[in-house]
Amino acid sequence: MTAALHLLLARAPEQQPIFWVTPEQVAEARARATVPLPPMEATVCPIDDPSFAAMMDKSFGMVGFRFPRETVGASKGALSLLQLTSAGVEHLLPFDWLPPHVALANASGVHAPKVEEWATMVFLILHTHMPHFATAQRRHQWSKAYSSTIEGRHAAIFGTGAIGAAIARGGKRLGLKVTGISRSAQPVDGFDSVITPAAAGATLAQADFVVLATPLTPQTKGMMDAAMFARLRKGAGFANFGRGGLVVQEALIEALASGHLDGAVLDVTTPEPLPPDSPLWDAPNLLISPHVSCDDPVTYIPRTLDIFMDNIHRRLSGLPLRNLVDPTRSY
Amino acid sequence: MTAALHLLLARAPEQQPIFWVTPEQVAEARARATVPLPPMEATVCPIDDPSFAAMMDKSFGMVGFRFPRETVGASKGALSLLQLTSAGVEHLLPFDWLPPHVALANASGVHAPKVEEWATMVFLILHTHMPHFATAQRRHQWSKAYSSTIEGRHAAIFGTGAIGAAIARGGKRLGLKVTGISRSAQPVDGFDSVITPAAAGATLAQADFVVLATPLTPQTKGMMDAAMFARLRKGAGFANFGRGGLVVQEALIEALASGHLDGAVLDVTTPEPLPPDSPLWDAPNLLISPHVSCDDPVTYIPRTLDIFMDNIHRRLSGLPLRNLVDPTRSY
């Protein structure tokens, strides 16, 4: 009889219970998998539990949002594969704690159907001036602003990864022209064209909507500062699907207050949760959602575990992994 | 030489300038028309101008949002056709001022592409809890609420006319199941089914979204009262694309405050503009737009004038008119 492969479901205290991974979900994912997999046994353990290190050392794989750095760094056991329940990895940087024999995969792509739909909504919200109406409502003002249909408008999206491509598809549903901006400028399905940041000047100066979907790295931190907002055309709409740290929030508030931007929609802020005394709450022509655009409580964990099951098979078979995080690129 | 057919462009003081009809737009509509039309001459006149009656008496047709009742009622001249720039006619009720020799056509259908897109946005806003997030933002609260993708949810729409059908198409874009509710229960393209109000109990008790797109008549006034909101399922989303008078606003506020409704989006209120002291502004989980969901400043007037041109041809040829308002049905 083959010994069951042990998996550890690492539970971080900051995670919402609806994103806790359960042994039942692992069993369901194993049953869904179309690749050969050994028998498995999954155990839940909080990352600050005294038994965590011992549980980890008998586990082949772990899934979770955050892991105890020193414990994982000291791993001498069977541990071979970490599966993140997030696409972003900035909360794990720098990767000096990750032993070379342990592979790390993220949940990139899991969010795509939800993000695509959210992006469709955000483009329409920006186009129809809903942020302006919400601000007028706070002030008890009936303040008309008109819009034609959205077809043919132009969206520029920073980032052409899984989230950026899903946003592009959300724009394409509405007939938008969609330009991606990435360092490589490699063509990606869903974008009409992809250009480098250095070549994006003319695009940014005339795009109707500018959207962020880039990872937060030392290079992208604060990329949307006053100078960048000044490069957008007057009346543009702005949205951030990436991380709050991409935006200099004071510069965004100023660009909204001056009327340079017509409106903005943020799903991410700095910090999170946004504290009650943040001036961002009262910025005009801004709608804030509390980092939920990517989170589909029905499909999120199952789709993450599908990647995990596939990667367990690949790891056991010596095949290249899906969604492998490169510790030297920070994403 | 044929004398030019005279048209009067009646300008009501409450109209936004972007919805003023110009002689240039009439000339463009005539040039677009594919039906035979005589030479035309169009003149702008405010409805409270002393020269209005004389101008009207030499005009074959008038286009506008509102007309001077007594002046039109005393019409003895060439006047044969009134073209409304609105779909709703409740501001002209009762029709005792309309001479039997003058036909009245509305702008029903002109709004369809804009409304379809707006409805797509509204369904997504309700589904993703954006009204809740906007309320939390007013209170400086980071308050998470999750949603899966929208496909397969169920929308019930009161009204299956041009606006209701456009809303249905907006829902169909997202994969919604869409039930129409109308007195006739006649099947209409875009709806999965159409039922009578009397048969709508089970539909209302389980629909995810309930939307109003009915005309305001003595029969529909105040139809959404406390008893009707109580018939919707707990957690439903509500939207009004019709007229503010369809809703008992105190009942809506109570249904939102109690949490019975998850959220609501109103494009119409009572009265309009909504006064600064209205309690509706501060109702929780409500987003208000200022009656703009139907108004496309680019296409609205041209599409209305296309109906007008077609009807001028039909009136001159003795053919049945498009968008004819039946004074006995109030819409």
XYZ file of C-alpha atoms in Angstrom, chain B:
331
model
C -41.593 75.422 -57.151
C -42.964 73.512 -54.155
C -43.318 75.577 -50.964
C -41.115 74.271 -48.198
C -42.818 72.283 -45.448
C -42.449 74.274 -42.274
C -41.294 72.601 -39.035
C -41.213 74.249 -35.629
C -38.480 73.289 -33.163
C -40.221 74.028 -29.856
C -37.740 74.788 -27.107
C -38.859 74.226 -23.491
C -36.917 76.184 -20.837
C -36.301 73.081 -18.677
C -34.473 71.230 -21.437
C -30.703 70.840 -21.282
C -29.045 72.698 -24.199
C -27.493 69.461 -25.428
C -31.025 68.229 -26.164
C -32.067 71.333 -28.110
C -32.952 70.475 -31.672
C -31.263 72.648 -34.294
C -32.219 73.380 -37.926
C -28.874 71.863 -38.913
C -29.827 68.553 -37.264
C -33.143 68.590 -39.146
C -31.315 69.161 -42.431
C -28.964 66.282 -41.627
C -31.866 63.975 -40.747
C -33.620 64.890 -44.009
C -30.410 64.110 -45.906
C -30.137 60.703 -44.125
C -33.768 59.763 -44.811
C -34.426 57.059 -47.396
C -38.089 58.009 -47.857
C -39.247 60.759 -50.249
C -39.596 64.102 -48.452
C -40.533 67.608 -49.638
C -38.238 70.594 -49.137
C -38.275 71.681 -45.516
C -37.647 74.751 -43.470
C -37.130 74.506 -39.700
C -37.364 77.345 -37.176
C -36.496 77.391 -33.478
C -39.003 79.015 -31.115
C -39.190 78.995 -27.288
C -42.617 77.742 -26.164
C -43.242 80.903 -24.142
C -42.360 83.249 -27.000
C -45.171 85.645 -28.065
C -44.703 84.600 -31.686
C -45.153 80.881 -30.920
C -48.826 80.602 -31.934
C -48.244 82.299 -35.282
C -45.184 80.160 -35.983
C -47.128 77.025 -35.059
C -50.039 77.865 -37.320
C -47.808 77.852 -40.393
C -46.054 74.622 -39.359
C -46.872 71.094 -40.486
C -44.897 69.504 -37.656
C -43.395 70.373 -34.280
C -40.667 68.618 -32.334
C -39.985 69.179 -28.642
C -40.249 67.956 -25.072
C -43.236 70.046 -23.983
C -45.745 72.204 -25.834
C -48.022 75.087 -24.747
C -51.311 73.304 -24.137
C -53.760 76.088 -24.836
C -51.922 77.242 -27.916
C -51.818 73.758 -29.396
C -55.409 73.144 -28.316
C -56.494 76.199 -30.306
C -54.567 75.095 -33.386
C -56.489 75.848 -36.546
C -53.626 75.829 -38.982
C -51.536 73.301 -40.828
C -50.340 71.519 -37.683
C -50.585 67.778 -38.192
C -47.761 66.054 -36.293
C -46.047 66.482 -32.924
C -42.766 64.639 -32.313
C -41.719 64.250 -28.687
C -38.047 64.128 -27.747
C -38.947 61.875 -24.774
C -40.288 58.343 -24.546
C -42.389 59.143 -21.486
C -45.471 61.312 -21.943
C -46.616 61.669 -18.335
C -45.672 65.377 -18.304
C -48.304 65.929 -21.013
C -51.194 64.157 -19.238
C -54.137 64.354 -19.479
C -54.356 64.659 -23.263
C -57.458 66.852 -23.302
C -55.431 69.604 -24.979
C -54.497 67.529 -28.049
C -56.734 68.295 -31.062
C -57.940 65.155 -32.841
C -56.360 66.258 -36.127
C -52.868 66.370 -34.559
C -50.936 63.095 -34.181
C -48.427 62.720 -31.348
C -45.379 60.425 -31.641
C -42.867 59.725 -28.869
C -39.140 58.900 -28.989
C -39.541 55.330 -27.757
C -36.655 53.145 -28.970
C -34.240 56.040 -29.422
C -32.623 55.273 -26.086
C -32.146 51.556 -26.628
C -28.368 51.217 -27.234
C -27.533 53.521 -24.335
C -30.005 51.869 -21.957
C -28.773 48.389 -22.852
C -25.254 49.350 -21.862
C -26.414 51.171 -18.735
C -28.410 48.101 -17.690
C -25.346 45.882 -18.100
C -23.574 48.215 -15.694
C -26.445 48.336 -13.219
C -26.755 44.543 -13.025
C -23.025 44.296 -12.309
C -23.184 47.119 -9.748
C -25.989 45.380 -7.873
C -24.325 41.970 -8.149
C -20.933 43.138 -6.860
C -22.406 45.134 -3.943
C -21.077 48.469 -5.208
C -23.939 50.383 -3.499
C -22.773 48.829 -0.218
C -19.169 49.867 -0.914
C -20.237 53.435 -1.754
C -22.146 53.635 1.528
C -19.180 52.200 3.444
C -16.942 54.768 1.726
C -19.185 57.614 2.972
C -18.700 56.177 6.455
C -14.935 55.645 5.972
C -15.420 51.900 6.421
C -13.528 49.081 4.692
C -16.329 46.552 4.528
C -15.788 43.461 2.396
C -18.574 41.681 0.542
C -17.975 39.014 -2.065
C -19.632 37.937 -5.253
C -19.112 35.157 -7.744
C -19.638 35.706 -11.467
C -23.076 36.901 -12.501
C -23.978 34.305 -15.136
C -27.206 32.450 -14.431
C -28.662 35.006 -12.033
C -32.283 35.965 -12.544
C -33.663 39.396 -13.419
C -37.349 40.323 -13.361
C -38.214 43.406 -15.400
C -41.517 45.268 -15.109
C -42.225 46.543 -18.610
C -41.424 44.945 -21.958
C -41.474 48.046 -24.161
C -38.430 49.556 -25.849
C -36.663 50.349 -22.557
C -37.551 47.049 -20.881
C -36.357 45.087 -23.906
C -33.077 47.034 -23.948
C -32.579 46.249 -20.252
C -33.291 42.587 -21.016
C -30.591 42.610 -23.697
C -28.220 44.244 -21.218
C -28.861 41.341 -18.864
C -28.573 38.735 -21.611
C -25.058 40.032 -22.417
C -24.118 38.820 -18.922
C -25.852 35.456 -19.172
C -28.775 36.397 -16.943
C -32.120 34.662 -17.008
C -34.598 37.450 -17.788
C -38.321 37.409 -17.068
C -40.525 40.230 -18.320
C -43.675 41.312 -16.527
C -46.410 43.001 -18.584
C -50.180 43.219 -18.609
C -50.432 41.411 -21.930
C -47.734 38.791 -21.173
C -47.003 38.816 -24.911
C -43.605 37.277 -25.761
C -40.941 39.886 -26.570
C -37.474 39.298 -28.054
C -34.756 39.382 -25.423
C -36.881 37.973 -22.598
C -36.772 34.289 -21.662
C -40.431 34.568 -20.760
C -43.063 37.231 -20.164
C -45.707 36.849 -17.468
C -48.538 38.975 -16.097
C -48.202 40.893 -12.812
C -50.808 38.562 -11.304
C -48.627 35.528 -12.111
C -45.358 37.139 -10.966
C -45.425 36.160 -7.291
C -42.978 33.265 -7.451
C -40.672 35.150 -9.837
C -40.504 38.195 -7.559
C -39.919 35.989 -4.516
C -36.729 34.518 -5.960
C -35.347 37.007 -8.527
C -31.845 38.350 -7.843
C -32.659 41.669 -9.514
C -35.982 43.480 -9.917
C -36.046 46.355 -12.382
C -38.723 48.905 -13.302
C -39.159 50.004 -16.914
C -42.881 50.765 -17.004
C -44.547 54.038 -17.951
C -45.906 56.200 -15.159
C -49.698 56.033 -15.354
C -52.444 56.371 -12.757
C -52.313 52.542 -12.503
C -48.528 52.230 -11.983
C -48.031 55.244 -9.698
C -46.567 54.039 -6.388
C -46.587 50.386 -7.493
C -43.382 49.692 -5.532
C -44.741 50.214 -2.043
C -43.854 48.500 1.234
C -46.021 45.494 0.388
C -44.342 45.035 -2.994
C -40.811 45.346 -1.572
C -41.780 42.738 1.029
C -42.617 40.324 -1.813
C -39.004 40.457 -3.119
C -36.524 37.984 -1.705
C -34.191 39.135 1.056
C -30.937 40.194 -0.568
C -32.431 41.194 -3.918
C -31.129 44.169 -5.858
C -33.518 46.820 -7.167
C -33.265 49.360 -9.989
C -35.605 51.947 -11.461
C -35.207 53.015 -15.108
C -38.802 54.213 -15.416
C -40.067 57.203 -13.513
C -39.560 58.186 -9.890
C -43.291 58.142 -9.220
C -43.418 54.350 -9.646
C -41.685 54.010 -6.259
C -42.877 54.948 -2.777
C -39.510 56.349 -1.739
C -40.102 55.969 2.018
C -40.745 52.250 1.433
C -37.551 51.911 -0.583
C -35.509 53.646 2.117
C -36.973 51.296 4.719
C -36.297 48.195 2.572
C -32.661 49.305 2.230
C -32.213 50.340 5.865
C -33.599 47.044 7.145
C -31.274 45.050 4.907
C -34.193 43.425 3.079
C -32.736 44.745 -0.182
C -28.998 44.229 -0.733
C -28.771 47.400 -2.788
C -30.494 49.681 -5.254
C -29.675 51.914 -8.190
C -32.043 54.730 -9.159
C -31.821 56.837 -12.271
C -35.141 58.519 -11.529
C -36.550 60.086 -8.360
C -39.451 62.162 -7.071
C -39.195 65.025 -7.571
C -36.477 65.813 -10.099
C -34.086 67.395 -9.445
C -34.075 65.675 -6.046
C -33.975 68.480 -3.433
C -30.962 68.701 -1.078
C -33.094 67.811 1.964
C -34.470 64.558 0.522
C -33.775 61.568 2.815
C -33.139 59.508 -0.328
C -29.618 60.957 -0.688
C -28.470 59.278 2.538
C -30.319 55.976 2.192
C -27.845 53.135 2.736
C -26.776 50.880 -0.125
C -28.259 53.159 -2.756
C -26.630 54.791 -5.765
C -28.462 57.627 -7.514
C -27.772 58.880 -11.014
C -29.558 62.050 -12.139
C -31.881 60.740 -14.902
C -29.202 60.247 -17.518
C -29.324 56.497 -18.215
C -31.263 56.997 -21.433
C -29.638 60.126 -22.719
C -26.963 59.741 -25.313
C -25.982 63.287 -26.310
C -24.446 62.064 -29.550
C -27.240 59.902 -30.953
C -30.348 61.007 -29.101
C -31.604 63.899 -31.220
C -30.518 62.429 -34.564
C -32.373 59.187 -33.816
C -35.468 61.134 -32.701
C -35.388 63.177 -35.910
C -35.111 59.975 -37.963
C -38.496 58.945 -36.511
C -39.832 62.446 -37.222
C -38.715 62.343 -40.875
C -40.197 58.900 -41.344
C -43.490 60.030 -39.797
C -43.630 63.195 -41.935
C -43.430 60.948 -44.970
C -46.063 58.608 -43.527
C -48.400 61.454 -42.555
C -48.146 63.000 -46.016
C -48.736 59.576 -47.605
C -51.571 58.486 -45.317
C -49.570 55.584 -43.894
C -49.762 54.436 -40.244
C -47.347 56.334 -37.991
C -44.442 54.948 -35.935
C -44.378 55.509 -32.156
C -47.903 56.919 -32.205
C -49.088 57.807 -28.683
C -52.607 56.611 -27.915
C -54.164 59.439 -25.840
C -56.564 56.955 -24.234
C -53.808 54.670 -22.874
C -51.642 57.413 -21.358
C -48.453 56.093 -23.010
